[in-house]
Amino acid sequence: MKETRRLDRVVIRFAGDSGDGMQLTGDRFTSETASFGNDLSTLPNFPAEIRAPAGTLPGVSSFQLHFADHDILTPGDAPNVLVAMNPAALRANIADLPRGAQIIVNTDEFTKRAMQKVGYAVSPLEDGSLDGYGLHPVPLTTLTVEALKDFDLSRKEAERSKNMFALGLLSWMYHRPTEGTEKFLRAKFAKKPEIAEANLAAFRAGWNFGETTENFAVSYEVAPATTAFPPGSYRNISGNLALSYGLIAASRQADLPLFLGSYPITPASDILHELSRHKNFGVRTFQAEDEIAGIGAALGAAFGGSLGVTTTSGPGVALKSETIGLAVSLELPLLVIDIQRGGPSTGLPTKTEQADLLQAMFGRNGEAPVPVIAPRTPADCFDAAVEAARIALTYRTPVMLLSDGYLANGSEPWRIPELDELPDLTVRFAQGPNHTLEDGTEVFWPYKRDPQTLARPWAIPGTPGLEHRIGGIEKQDGSGNISYDPANHDFMVRTRQAKIDGVVVPDIEVDDPDGARTLVLGWGSTYGPITAAVRRLRAAGEPIAQAHLRHLNPFPRNLGDVLARYRRVVVPEMNLGQRSLLLRARHLVDVLPFTQVNGMPFKAEQLAGVLEEALHGH
């Protein structure tokens, strides 16, 4: 009987060539882990090239999964287990492994040519360089081909199933359920039952190999995270999927059709793919010929009474900026969703960054203020989408939502909310005339404002009696007629700014159980690493306070008072200090920025070190 060891958490990284199916393997392992009840967090990492040369370092694709029997917040700083399908995968990832980590390598791929391609003069499996690790050499390709010898497949076709063999082996090692994967494979290859059965055979062969080989003497058990989750129905969800569901929920709560005008761009395309599947919820998706057409159609849909949405990344926001300014001028609700990636220009399409903040705030001509909000975890993308819709519909304004590649592609468990937990976003359209002229004539004025919100009425075009003029040229207050009057322009600019400044957002909450003198203030996807770092410091007896900004414009009303309470404020962000710049400008607080722009999320250990220095600095 083999030994089973109990662990509280594990970080596994699958790595291979971009054609080896590492993302699919990671997704399946994640789904089974979610169904088992562990808390989890994932980090997919893939090349930007459509198909980088096979066996090269730029072509390495990886998927990291952190799962635990308790509440976790990050995909993990360093893997406990690396599955390397070829020499390039080993070379690209070995620096991230702590000593003692386990490495499972596909020895079949360690040919002289493959090793030379990535700079190995001699085999790392034989030169002693991996002596500090638990090395498991496994001829994955040979074993897979052997397992599928009874199938009518060419060797090349059989070799494609080696990722399922690896998945079976890891599923055995960590006591993962298998039913979901078997069901998935049958559904995925329903039209090719021979391929489905081959993949299933490879998957089962991997499981059986773990059970019978002497190479793996120990299996590991990570219990469900029963205390991490409040009661409810849960599912594993990525940020882009949660965002898609949030948009649909918002349109249903507002009783408005949802219109998405979008042009495919990494890492935002998944939202277009997902929303196009939900026509039954009144969703219309339009894949436009370019970014400008996408937002133009979305703004046109907003004019026509839909919840208009456009999705993109930083380069697309640059192209959409004129139409965002038009939406500010028209004062129509529009959601502009920016899934940020590395820049400038086309930059790093598949890597993450938070460097579009100043673009979201100021990337338009003239005074064109726009509310900006940012989700903090993949599951939180759902709530952030609903909140963005609330602001857009209540205040008749475009709203920018800043997610990023890490949140978009990462995943975690999400509690499916009850319907009565969602806000009522019902909109009242203009019904008839709202102004009486001096001669007693009743007319409709498109810029007559709600005194509470300063929002203008939203009139469905074609409604009798509500004919009105809108456009990008400055309008006269109230009537909406074209106006070049200097005093009127000054008034309209200040009114549009006052409307955004008056957006009601919740106060920022501070987590400070020990009366700390140092505050770490994050925004967006830095939440997980910051919270994990703060937990480490508190466990070591260090007092530190934490707060996280969701509303980036306008700031919460109490933010100035919160900042004034602390001697030091540290602001980690994945740019060169854009949020720090705004905090200094608005609140005259000399915050300490901590920045990185390497295309990857922060590591908790790295942040803990920086925060410890801040705690003991003078």
Coordinates of C-alpha atoms in Angstrom, one line a residue:
M1 CA 0.0 0.0 0.0
K2 CA 1.5 3.4 -1.0
E3 CA 1.8 6.2 1.5
T4 CA -0.6 9.1 1.4
R5 CA 0.5 12.4 2.9
R6 CA -1.8 15.2 4.0
L7 CA -1.0 18.7 2.8
D8 CA -2.7 22.0 3.5
R9 CA -1.8 23.5 0.1
V10 CA 0.0 22.7 -3.2
V11 CA 1.2 24.8 -6.2
I12 CA 1.5 22.9 -9.5
R13 CA 2.8 24.2 -12.8
F14 CA 2.2 22.4 -16.1
A15 CA 4.6 23.6 -18.7
G16 CA 5.3 22.5 -22.3
D17 CA 5.3 23.6 -25.9
S18 CA 2.4 25.9 -26.9
G19 CA 1.0 22.9 -28.9
D20 CA 1.2 20.5 -26.0
G21 CA -2.2 21.3 -24.5
M22 CA -1.0 22.7 -21.2
Q23 CA -3.8 25.2 -20.9
L24 CA -6.4 22.4 -21.4
T25 CA -4.6 20.2 -18.9
G26 CA -4.5 23.0 -16.3
D27 CA -8.2 23.8 -16.9
R28 CA -9.2 20.2 -16.4
F29 CA -7.2 19.8 -13.2
T30 CA -8.7 23.1 -12.0
S31 CA -12.2 22.0 -12.7
E32 CA -11.8 18.8 -10.8
T33 CA -10.1 20.6 -7.9
A34 CA -13.1 23.1 -7.8
S35 CA -15.6 20.2 -7.8
F36 CA -13.7 18.6 -5.0
G37 CA -14.2 21.7 -2.9
N38 CA -10.6 23.2 -2.5
D39 CA -10.1 26.9 -2.6
L40 CA -8.0 27.7 -5.7
S41 CA -6.3 30.4 -7.7
T42 CA -4.8 30.0 -11.2
L43 CA -2.3 31.7 -13.4
P44 CA -2.3 30.7 -17.1
N45 CA 0.8 32.0 -19.0
F46 CA 1.2 31.6 -22.7
P47 CA 3.2 33.0 -25.6
A48 CA 2.0 36.0 -27.6
E49 CA 3.0 34.4 -30.9
I50 CA 0.2 32.4 -32.6
R51 CA 2.6 29.5 -33.0
A52 CA 6.1 30.1 -31.7
P53 CA 8.8 27.7 -33.1
A54 CA 8.4 24.3 -31.4
G55 CA 10.8 23.5 -28.6
T56 CA 12.0 27.1 -28.1
L57 CA 11.9 29.2 -24.9
P58 CA 9.5 31.8 -26.4
G59 CA 7.1 28.9 -27.3
V60 CA 6.7 27.7 -23.7
S61 CA 3.2 27.7 -22.4
S62 CA 2.4 27.2 -18.7
F63 CA -0.5 26.9 -16.3
Q64 CA 0.0 27.3 -12.6
L65 CA -2.6 26.2 -10.0
H66 CA -2.6 26.8 -6.3
F67 CA -5.2 24.8 -4.3
A68 CA -5.7 24.5 -0.6
D69 CA -7.8 23.4 2.3
H70 CA -8.1 27.0 3.5
D71 CA -8.8 30.5 2.0
I72 CA -6.1 31.5 -0.5
L73 CA -5.7 34.6 -2.6
T74 CA -2.9 34.1 -5.2
P75 CA -1.7 31.4 -7.7
G76 CA 1.3 30.9 -5.4
D77 CA 4.8 32.4 -5.5
A78 CA 6.7 29.2 -6.4
P79 CA 5.6 25.8 -7.6
N80 CA 5.9 22.7 -5.4
V81 CA 5.6 20.6 -8.6
L82 CA 6.7 21.3 -12.1
V83 CA 5.5 19.1 -15.0
A84 CA 7.9 19.8 -17.8
M85 CA 7.0 18.3 -21.2
N86 CA 10.3 19.2 -22.9
P87 CA 13.7 20.8 -22.3
A88 CA 12.5 24.3 -23.1
A89 CA 9.7 24.0 -20.4
L90 CA 12.3 22.9 -17.8
R91 CA 14.8 25.7 -18.8
A92 CA 12.1 28.4 -18.8
N93 CA 10.7 27.4 -15.4
I94 CA 13.5 25.9 -13.3
A95 CA 14.5 29.3 -11.8
D96 CA 11.1 29.6 -10.1
L97 CA 11.4 26.3 -8.3
P98 CA 12.5 26.2 -4.6
R99 CA 14.9 23.5 -3.6
G100 CA 13.1 20.3 -2.8
A101 CA 10.3 20.8 -5.3
Q102 CA 9.2 17.9 -7.4
I103 CA 9.9 17.8 -11.1
I104 CA 8.2 15.4 -13.5
V105 CA 9.9 15.4 -16.9
N106 CA 9.0 13.8 -20.2
T107 CA 12.3 12.1 -20.9
D108 CA 11.3 11.2 -24.5
E109 CA 11.7 14.9 -25.5
F110 CA 15.3 15.3 -24.0
T111 CA 17.0 14.5 -27.3
K112 CA 20.4 16.1 -28.1
R113 CA 18.9 18.5 -30.7
A114 CA 16.0 19.6 -28.4
M115 CA 18.4 20.3 -25.5
Q116 CA 20.9 22.2 -27.7
K117 CA 18.0 24.4 -29.0
V118 CA 17.6 25.8 -25.5
G119 CA 21.3 25.9 -24.5
Y120 CA 21.8 22.6 -22.7
A121 CA 25.2 21.3 -23.7
V122 CA 24.7 18.2 -21.6
S123 CA 21.5 16.7 -20.2
P124 CA 20.3 18.4 -17.0
L125 CA 18.7 15.0 -16.1
E126 CA 22.2 13.5 -15.8
D127 CA 24.7 16.3 -15.0
G128 CA 23.7 16.6 -11.3
S129 CA 22.2 20.1 -11.7
L130 CA 18.8 18.8 -10.5
D131 CA 20.1 17.0 -7.4
G132 CA 18.4 19.4 -5.1
Y133 CA 15.0 18.6 -6.5
G134 CA 12.7 15.5 -6.4
L135 CA 13.2 14.4 -10.0
H136 CA 10.8 11.9 -11.6
P137 CA 11.9 11.0 -15.1
V138 CA 8.9 9.6 -17.0
P139 CA 8.9 8.6 -20.7
L140 CA 5.4 10.2 -21.2
T141 CA 5.4 10.0 -25.0
T142 CA 6.4 6.3 -25.1
L143 CA 4.0 5.4 -22.4
T144 CA 1.1 7.2 -24.1
V145 CA 1.8 5.6 -27.5
E146 CA 2.0 2.2 -25.8
A147 CA -1.3 2.8 -24.1
L148 CA -3.0 3.6 -27.4
K149 CA -1.4 0.8 -29.5
D150 CA -4.8 -0.9 -30.0
F151 CA -6.3 2.3 -31.5
D152 CA -6.2 3.0 -35.2
L153 CA -4.1 6.1 -34.8
S154 CA -0.8 7.3 -36.3
R155 CA 2.1 7.7 -33.9
K156 CA 1.8 11.5 -34.2
E157 CA -2.0 11.4 -33.4
A158 CA -1.3 9.1 -30.4
E159 CA 1.5 11.4 -29.1
R160 CA -1.0 14.3 -28.9
S161 CA -2.7 12.5 -25.9
K162 CA 0.4 12.8 -23.7
N163 CA -1.1 15.8 -21.9
M164 CA -4.0 13.5 -20.8
F165 CA -1.5 10.9 -19.6
A166 CA 0.2 13.6 -17.5
L167 CA -3.2 14.8 -16.2
G168 CA -4.1 11.2 -15.2
L169 CA -0.8 10.9 -13.3
L170 CA -1.2 14.2 -11.5
S171 CA -4.9 13.3 -10.7
W172 CA -3.7 10.1 -9.1
M173 CA -0.9 11.9 -7.1
Y174 CA -3.3 14.5 -5.7
H175 CA -6.5 12.4 -5.3
R176 CA -8.5 14.4 -7.8
P177 CA -11.9 13.3 -9.0
T178 CA -11.9 11.9 -12.6
E179 CA -15.6 11.8 -13.6
G180 CA -15.7 15.4 -14.8
T181 CA -12.7 14.9 -17.1
E182 CA -14.1 11.7 -18.6
K183 CA -17.4 13.5 -19.3
F184 CA -15.6 16.5 -20.7
L185 CA -13.5 14.4 -23.2
R186 CA -16.6 12.6 -24.4
A187 CA -18.4 15.9 -25.0
K188 CA -15.4 17.6 -26.6
F189 CA -14.8 14.8 -29.1
A190 CA -18.5 13.7 -29.5
K191 CA -18.1 13.8 -33.3
K192 CA -14.8 11.9 -33.1
P193 CA -15.5 9.0 -30.7
E194 CA -12.2 7.3 -31.6
I195 CA -10.3 10.4 -30.4
A196 CA -12.4 10.6 -27.3
E197 CA -11.7 7.0 -26.3
A198 CA -8.0 7.5 -27.1
N199 CA -7.8 10.5 -24.7
L200 CA -9.7 8.6 -22.1
A201 CA -7.4 5.6 -22.4
A202 CA -4.3 7.9 -22.1
F203 CA -5.9 9.6 -19.0
R204 CA -6.6 6.3 -17.3
A205 CA -3.1 5.0 -18.2
G206 CA -1.6 8.0 -16.5
W207 CA -3.7 7.3 -13.4
N208 CA -2.7 3.6 -13.4
F209 CA 1.0 4.4 -14.0
G210 CA 0.9 6.5 -10.7
E211 CA -0.8 3.6 -8.9
T212 CA 1.7 0.9 -10.0
T213 CA 5.1 2.5 -10.7
E214 CA 7.8 2.6 -8.0
N215 CA 8.8 6.1 -9.3
F216 CA 5.9 7.6 -7.3
A217 CA 5.9 6.1 -3.8
V218 CA 3.7 8.8 -2.2
S219 CA 0.4 10.4 -3.1
Y220 CA -0.9 13.6 -1.5
E221 CA -4.3 14.6 -0.1
V222 CA -5.5 18.2 0.2
A223 CA -8.8 18.3 2.0
P224 CA -11.8 20.5 0.8
A225 CA -11.7 24.1 2.1
T226 CA -14.9 23.7 4.1
T227 CA -14.3 26.8 6.3
A228 CA -13.2 29.1 3.5
F229 CA -16.7 29.3 1.8
P230 CA -20.0 30.6 3.2
P231 CA -22.9 28.4 2.3
G232 CA -24.1 28.6 -1.3
S233 CA -23.7 27.2 -4.8
Y234 CA -20.2 27.6 -6.2
R235 CA -18.5 27.2 -9.5
N236 CA -15.0 27.9 -10.8
I237 CA -14.9 31.1 -12.8
S238 CA -12.4 33.2 -14.7
G239 CA -12.4 37.0 -14.7
N240 CA -13.6 37.3 -18.3
L241 CA -16.4 34.8 -17.7
A242 CA -17.5 36.5 -14.5
L243 CA -17.5 39.9 -16.3
S244 CA -19.7 38.5 -19.1
Y245 CA -22.2 37.1 -16.5
G246 CA -22.1 40.5 -14.7
L247 CA -23.0 42.3 -17.9
I248 CA -25.9 40.0 -18.6
A249 CA -27.1 40.3 -14.9
A250 CA -26.9 44.1 -15.1
S251 CA -28.9 44.2 -18.4
R252 CA -31.6 41.9 -16.8
Q253 CA -31.7 44.0 -13.6
A254 CA -32.1 47.1 -15.7
D255 CA -34.6 45.4 -18.0
L256 CA -32.6 46.6 -21.0
P257 CA -31.3 44.7 -24.0
L258 CA -27.5 44.2 -23.9
F259 CA -25.5 45.3 -26.9
L260 CA -21.8 44.5 -27.3
G261 CA -19.8 46.3 -30.1
S262 CA -16.4 44.8 -30.1
Y263 CA -13.3 44.0 -32.1
P264 CA -11.3 40.9 -31.1
I265 CA -8.2 41.7 -29.0
T266 CA -6.1 39.8 -26.5
P267 CA -7.0 39.4 -23.6
A268 CA -10.5 40.7 -24.0
S269 CA -11.9 38.4 -26.8
D270 CA -13.3 35.8 -24.4
I271 CA -16.0 38.3 -23.4
L272 CA -17.2 38.6 -27.0
H273 CA -17.1 34.8 -27.4
E274 CA -19.1 34.3 -24.2
L275 CA -21.7 37.0 -24.8
S276 CA -22.4 35.8 -28.3
R277 CA -23.7 32.5 -26.8
H278 CA -26.5 34.3 -24.8
K279 CA -29.0 35.6 -27.3
N280 CA -31.7 34.1 -25.2
F281 CA -31.1 36.8 -22.6
G282 CA -31.6 39.6 -25.1
V283 CA -27.9 39.9 -25.8
R284 CA -26.7 41.2 -29.2
T285 CA -23.1 40.9 -30.1
F286 CA -21.5 42.7 -33.1
Q287 CA -18.0 41.8 -34.1
A288 CA -17.0 45.1 -35.8
E289 CA -14.4 45.7 -38.5
D290 CA -12.3 47.7 -36.1
E291 CA -12.1 49.2 -32.6
I292 CA -13.7 52.5 -33.7
A293 CA -16.7 50.8 -35.3
G294 CA -17.2 48.7 -32.2
I295 CA -17.6 51.6 -29.9
G296 CA -19.5 53.6 -32.4
A297 CA -22.1 50.8 -32.7
A298 CA -22.2 50.5 -28.9
L299 CA -22.8 54.2 -28.4
G300 CA -25.5 54.1 -31.1
A301 CA -27.2 51.2 -29.2
A302 CA -27.1 53.3 -26.1
F303 CA -28.8 56.2 -27.9
G304 CA -31.4 53.6 -29.0
G305 CA -32.1 52.5 -25.4
S306 CA -29.8 49.5 -24.9
L307 CA -27.1 48.9 -22.3
G308 CA -24.2 49.6 -24.6
V309 CA -20.9 47.9 -24.0
T310 CA -17.5 47.8 -25.8
T311 CA -14.6 45.5 -24.7
T312 CA -11.0 46.0 -25.6
S313 CA -7.4 46.3 -24.3
G314 CA -5.1 49.4 -24.1
P315 CA -4.4 49.7 -27.8
G316 CA -8.1 49.6 -28.5
V317 CA -8.9 52.3 -25.9
A318 CA -6.4 54.6 -27.7
L319 CA -8.6 54.2 -30.9
K320 CA -11.9 54.5 -29.0
S321 CA -10.9 57.8 -27.2
E322 CA -12.7 60.1 -29.5
T323 CA -16.0 58.2 -29.2
I324 CA -15.6 58.0 -25.4
G325 CA -15.4 61.8 -25.5
L326 CA -18.5 61.9 -27.7
A327 CA -20.3 59.7 -25.1
V328 CA -19.2 62.2 -22.4
S329 CA -20.7 65.0 -24.5
L330 CA -23.9 63.1 -25.4
E331 CA -24.2 62.0 -21.7
L332 CA -25.3 58.5 -22.5
P333 CA -24.6 55.3 -20.5
L334 CA -21.8 53.3 -22.0
L335 CA -19.5 50.6 -20.5
V336 CA -15.9 50.7 -21.8
I337 CA -14.1 47.6 -20.6
D338 CA -10.3 47.6 -20.8
I339 CA -8.7 44.3 -20.0
Q340 CA -5.2 45.8 -19.6
R341 CA -2.0 44.2 -21.0
G342 CA 1.6 45.2 -21.3
G343 CA 2.3 48.3 -23.4
P344 CA 3.1 50.6 -25.0
S345 CA 1.7 50.1 -28.5
T346 CA 1.0 46.4 -28.9
G347 CA 3.5 45.7 -26.2
L348 CA 3.0 42.3 -24.5
P349 CA -0.4 41.0 -25.6
T350 CA -0.5 37.9 -23.3
K351 CA 1.1 39.5 -20.2
T352 CA -0.5 41.6 -17.5
E353 CA -0.1 45.2 -16.5
Q354 CA -2.0 48.1 -14.8
A355 CA -0.6 50.9 -16.9
D356 CA -3.8 52.2 -18.6
L357 CA -4.9 54.1 -15.5
L358 CA -3.9 57.5 -16.6
Q359 CA -5.2 56.8 -20.1
A360 CA -8.6 55.9 -18.6
M361 CA -8.6 59.1 -16.5
F362 CA -7.3 61.6 -19.0
G363 CA -6.8 59.9 -22.4
R364 CA -9.3 62.2 -24.3
N365 CA -9.2 65.7 -25.6
G366 CA -10.9 68.5 -23.6
E367 CA -12.3 68.1 -20.1
A368 CA -13.9 64.7 -20.5
P369 CA -14.3 63.1 -17.0
V370 CA -15.3 59.5 -16.8
P371 CA -15.9 57.3 -13.7
V372 CA -13.3 54.5 -13.4
I373 CA -13.7 51.3 -11.4
A374 CA -11.5 48.2 -11.1
P375 CA -12.3 44.6 -9.9
R376 CA -9.9 43.0 -7.5
T377 CA -10.2 39.2 -8.2
P378 CA -11.5 37.1 -11.0
A379 CA -14.9 36.5 -9.2
D380 CA -15.1 40.2 -8.3
C381 CA -15.3 41.0 -12.0
F382 CA -19.0 40.0 -11.8
D383 CA -19.8 42.6 -9.1
A384 CA -17.6 45.3 -10.8
A385 CA -19.5 44.9 -14.0
V386 CA -22.9 45.3 -12.2
E387 CA -21.5 48.4 -10.3
A388 CA -20.2 49.9 -13.6
A389 CA -23.6 49.5 -15.1
R390 CA -25.2 51.1 -12.0
I391 CA -23.1 54.2 -12.3
A392 CA -23.5 54.5 -16.1
L393 CA -27.3 54.1 -16.0
T394 CA -27.9 56.3 -12.9
Y395 CA -25.6 59.2 -14.0
R396 CA -25.9 58.8 -17.9
T397 CA -22.2 58.6 -18.4
P398 CA -19.6 56.3 -20.0
V399 CA -17.8 54.3 -17.3
M400 CA -14.4 52.7 -17.7
L401 CA -13.8 49.3 -16.1
L402 CA -10.1 48.3 -15.7
S403 CA -9.5 44.6 -15.4
D404 CA -6.2 43.0 -16.6
G405 CA -4.8 39.9 -18.2
Y406 CA -4.1 38.2 -14.8
L407 CA -7.8 38.6 -13.6
A408 CA -9.2 37.9 -17.1
N409 CA -7.5 34.5 -17.5
G410 CA -7.0 33.5 -13.8
S411 CA -9.8 31.7 -12.0
E412 CA -11.2 31.0 -8.5
P413 CA -14.3 29.7 -6.9
W414 CA -17.3 32.1 -7.1
R415 CA -20.5 31.9 -5.1
I416 CA -23.4 32.3 -7.5
P417 CA -25.5 35.2 -6.0
E418 CA -29.2 34.9 -5.3
L419 CA -31.4 37.2 -7.5
D420 CA -32.5 39.3 -4.5
E421 CA -28.9 40.2 -3.8
L422 CA -28.6 42.0 -7.1
P423 CA -29.4 45.8 -7.2
D424 CA -32.4 47.1 -8.9
L425 CA -31.1 49.0 -12.0
T426 CA -34.5 49.8 -13.5
V427 CA -34.3 52.8 -15.8
R428 CA -37.1 55.4 -16.4
F429 CA -37.0 56.7 -20.0
A430 CA -38.4 60.1 -20.8
Q431 CA -42.1 59.9 -21.3
G432 CA -43.1 63.3 -22.6
P433 CA -42.3 67.1 -22.5
N434 CA -40.3 68.2 -19.5
H435 CA -40.1 72.0 -20.0
T436 CA -42.5 74.8 -20.5
L437 CA -41.4 77.8 -22.7
E438 CA -42.3 81.4 -21.8
D439 CA -45.2 81.3 -24.3
G440 CA -46.6 78.2 -22.5
T441 CA -45.5 75.7 -25.1
E442 CA -44.5 72.3 -23.6
V443 CA -41.3 71.0 -25.1
F444 CA -38.7 68.3 -24.5
W445 CA -35.3 69.5 -23.3
P446 CA -32.7 66.8 -23.6
Y447 CA -30.3 68.5 -21.2
K448 CA -32.7 69.4 -18.4
R449 CA -31.1 67.6 -15.4
D450 CA -32.1 65.5 -12.4
P451 CA -31.2 67.8 -9.5
Q452 CA -29.9 64.9 -7.4
T453 CA -27.7 63.2 -10.0
L454 CA -27.3 65.9 -12.7
A455 CA -28.2 63.1 -15.2
R456 CA -30.1 64.2 -18.3
P457 CA -33.2 62.4 -19.4
W458 CA -32.8 59.4 -21.7
A459 CA -35.2 59.5 -24.6
I460 CA -35.8 56.7 -27.0
P461 CA -35.5 58.0 -30.5
G462 CA -38.7 57.9 -32.5
T463 CA -40.9 58.6 -29.5
P464 CA -43.5 61.2 -30.5
G465 CA -42.9 64.6 -28.8
L466 CA -39.4 63.7 -27.7
E467 CA -37.6 64.8 -30.9
H468 CA -34.3 66.3 -29.8
R469 CA -30.8 67.2 -31.1
I470 CA -27.6 65.7 -29.8
G471 CA -24.0 65.7 -31.1
G472 CA -20.4 66.4 -30.3
I473 CA -20.5 70.2 -30.7
E474 CA -21.1 72.0 -27.4
K475 CA -24.8 72.4 -26.5
Q476 CA -26.8 75.0 -24.8
D477 CA -27.7 74.1 -21.2
G478 CA -31.2 72.6 -21.1
S479 CA -32.3 72.9 -24.7
G480 CA -29.4 71.1 -26.3
N481 CA -29.2 73.6 -29.2
I482 CA -25.7 74.2 -30.5
S483 CA -24.0 76.9 -28.6
Y484 CA -20.6 78.7 -28.9
D485 CA -21.3 81.0 -26.0
P486 CA -18.2 81.1 -23.7
A487 CA -20.2 81.4 -20.5
N488 CA -22.4 78.4 -21.5
H489 CA -19.4 76.3 -22.4
D490 CA -17.7 77.0 -19.0
F491 CA -21.0 76.1 -17.3
M492 CA -21.5 72.8 -19.2
V493 CA -17.8 71.7 -18.6
R494 CA -18.2 72.4 -14.9
T495 CA -21.6 70.6 -14.8
R496 CA -20.2 67.5 -16.5
Q497 CA -17.3 67.5 -14.0
A498 CA -19.7 68.0 -11.0
K499 CA -21.8 65.1 -12.2
I500 CA -18.8 62.7 -12.0
D501 CA -17.6 64.2 -8.8
G502 CA -21.1 63.6 -7.3
V503 CA -21.2 59.9 -8.2
V504 CA -22.1 58.2 -4.9
V505 CA -19.5 55.4 -4.1
P506 CA -19.1 53.5 -0.9
D507 CA -16.5 54.6 1.6
I508 CA -13.2 52.8 1.5
E509 CA -12.9 50.2 4.3
V510 CA -9.6 49.8 6.2
D511 CA -8.5 46.5 7.7
D512 CA -6.4 47.5 10.7
P513 CA -6.8 45.3 13.7
D514 CA -3.7 46.4 15.5
G515 CA -3.7 50.2 15.2
A516 CA -0.8 50.2 12.6
R517 CA 1.2 53.2 11.5
T518 CA 1.8 51.9 7.9
L519 CA -1.0 51.4 5.4
V520 CA -0.7 49.4 2.2
L521 CA -3.2 50.7 -0.4
G522 CA -3.9 48.7 -3.5
W523 CA -6.2 48.7 -6.5
G524 CA -7.3 46.1 -9.1
S525 CA -5.5 42.8 -9.3
T526 CA -2.9 43.6 -6.7
Y527 CA -5.4 42.6 -4.0
G528 CA -4.5 38.9 -3.8
P529 CA -0.7 39.3 -3.5
I530 CA -1.1 42.3 -1.1
T531 CA -3.5 40.4 1.2
A532 CA -1.3 37.3 1.2
A533 CA 1.8 39.5 2.1
V534 CA -0.2 41.3 4.9
R535 CA -1.2 37.9 6.3
R536 CA 2.5 36.8 6.4
L537 CA 3.5 40.0 8.2
R538 CA 0.7 39.8 10.8
A539 CA 1.5 36.2 11.4
A540 CA 5.0 37.4 12.3
G541 CA 3.6 39.9 14.7
E542 CA 4.0 43.0 12.5
P543 CA 1.1 45.6 12.7
I544 CA 0.1 46.7 9.2
A545 CA -3.1 48.1 7.8
Q546 CA -4.6 47.3 4.4
A547 CA -7.2 49.1 2.2
H548 CA -8.1 48.5 -1.4
L549 CA -9.6 51.0 -4.0
R550 CA -12.4 49.8 -6.3
H551 CA -13.5 53.3 -7.3
L552 CA -10.6 55.1 -8.9
N553 CA -12.6 58.1 -10.1
P554 CA -14.2 59.6 -8.2
F555 CA -12.3 58.6 -5.1
P556 CA -14.3 57.5 -2.0
R557 CA -15.3 60.5 0.1
N558 CA -13.3 59.3 3.2
L559 CA -10.1 58.5 1.4
G560 CA -8.3 61.7 2.4
D561 CA -9.1 61.1 6.1
V562 CA -7.9 57.5 5.8
L563 CA -4.6 58.5 4.3
A564 CA -4.0 61.2 6.9
R565 CA -4.2 58.6 9.7
Y566 CA -1.0 56.8 8.7
R567 CA 2.6 57.8 8.9
R568 CA 3.4 55.7 5.7
V569 CA 1.3 54.7 2.8
V570 CA 2.7 52.1 0.4
V571 CA 1.1 51.8 -3.0
P572 CA 2.1 48.6 -5.0
E573 CA 1.0 48.7 -8.7
M574 CA 2.0 47.1 -12.0
N575 CA 3.1 50.4 -13.7
L576 CA 5.6 53.2 -12.9
G577 CA 3.4 54.8 -10.2
Q578 CA 0.3 56.1 -11.8
R579 CA -2.0 55.7 -8.8
S580 CA 0.7 57.2 -6.6
L581 CA 0.8 60.3 -8.9
L582 CA -3.0 60.8 -8.6
L583 CA -3.0 60.3 -4.8
R584 CA -0.2 62.8 -4.4
A585 CA -2.1 65.3 -6.6
R586 CA -5.5 64.9 -5.0
H587 CA -4.5 64.5 -1.3
L588 CA -1.0 65.9 -1.0
V589 CA 0.2 62.7 0.7
D590 CA 3.8 61.5 0.0
V591 CA 2.9 57.9 -0.7
L592 CA 5.7 55.3 -1.3
P593 CA 5.2 53.6 -4.7
F594 CA 6.3 50.0 -5.2
T595 CA 6.2 49.2 -8.9
Q596 CA 6.9 46.4 -11.4
V597 CA 6.3 46.1 -15.1
N598 CA 7.5 42.6 -15.9
G599 CA 4.2 41.3 -17.3
M600 CA 3.6 39.1 -14.2
P601 CA 1.6 39.6 -11.0
F602 CA 3.4 40.5 -7.8
K603 CA 4.6 37.6 -5.6
A604 CA 3.4 37.7 -2.0
E605 CA 6.9 37.0 -0.6
Q606 CA 8.4 39.9 -2.6
L607 CA 5.7 42.3 -1.3
A608 CA 6.1 41.1 2.3
G609 CA 9.8 42.1 2.1
V610 CA 9.0 45.5 0.7
L611 CA 6.3 46.2 3.3
E612 CA 8.6 45.0 6.1
E613 CA 11.2 47.5 5.0
A614 CA 8.5 50.3 5.0
L615 CA 7.5 49.2 8.5
H616 CA 11.0 49.6 9.9
G617 CA 12.2 52.5 7.7
H618 CA 12.8 56.0 9.1

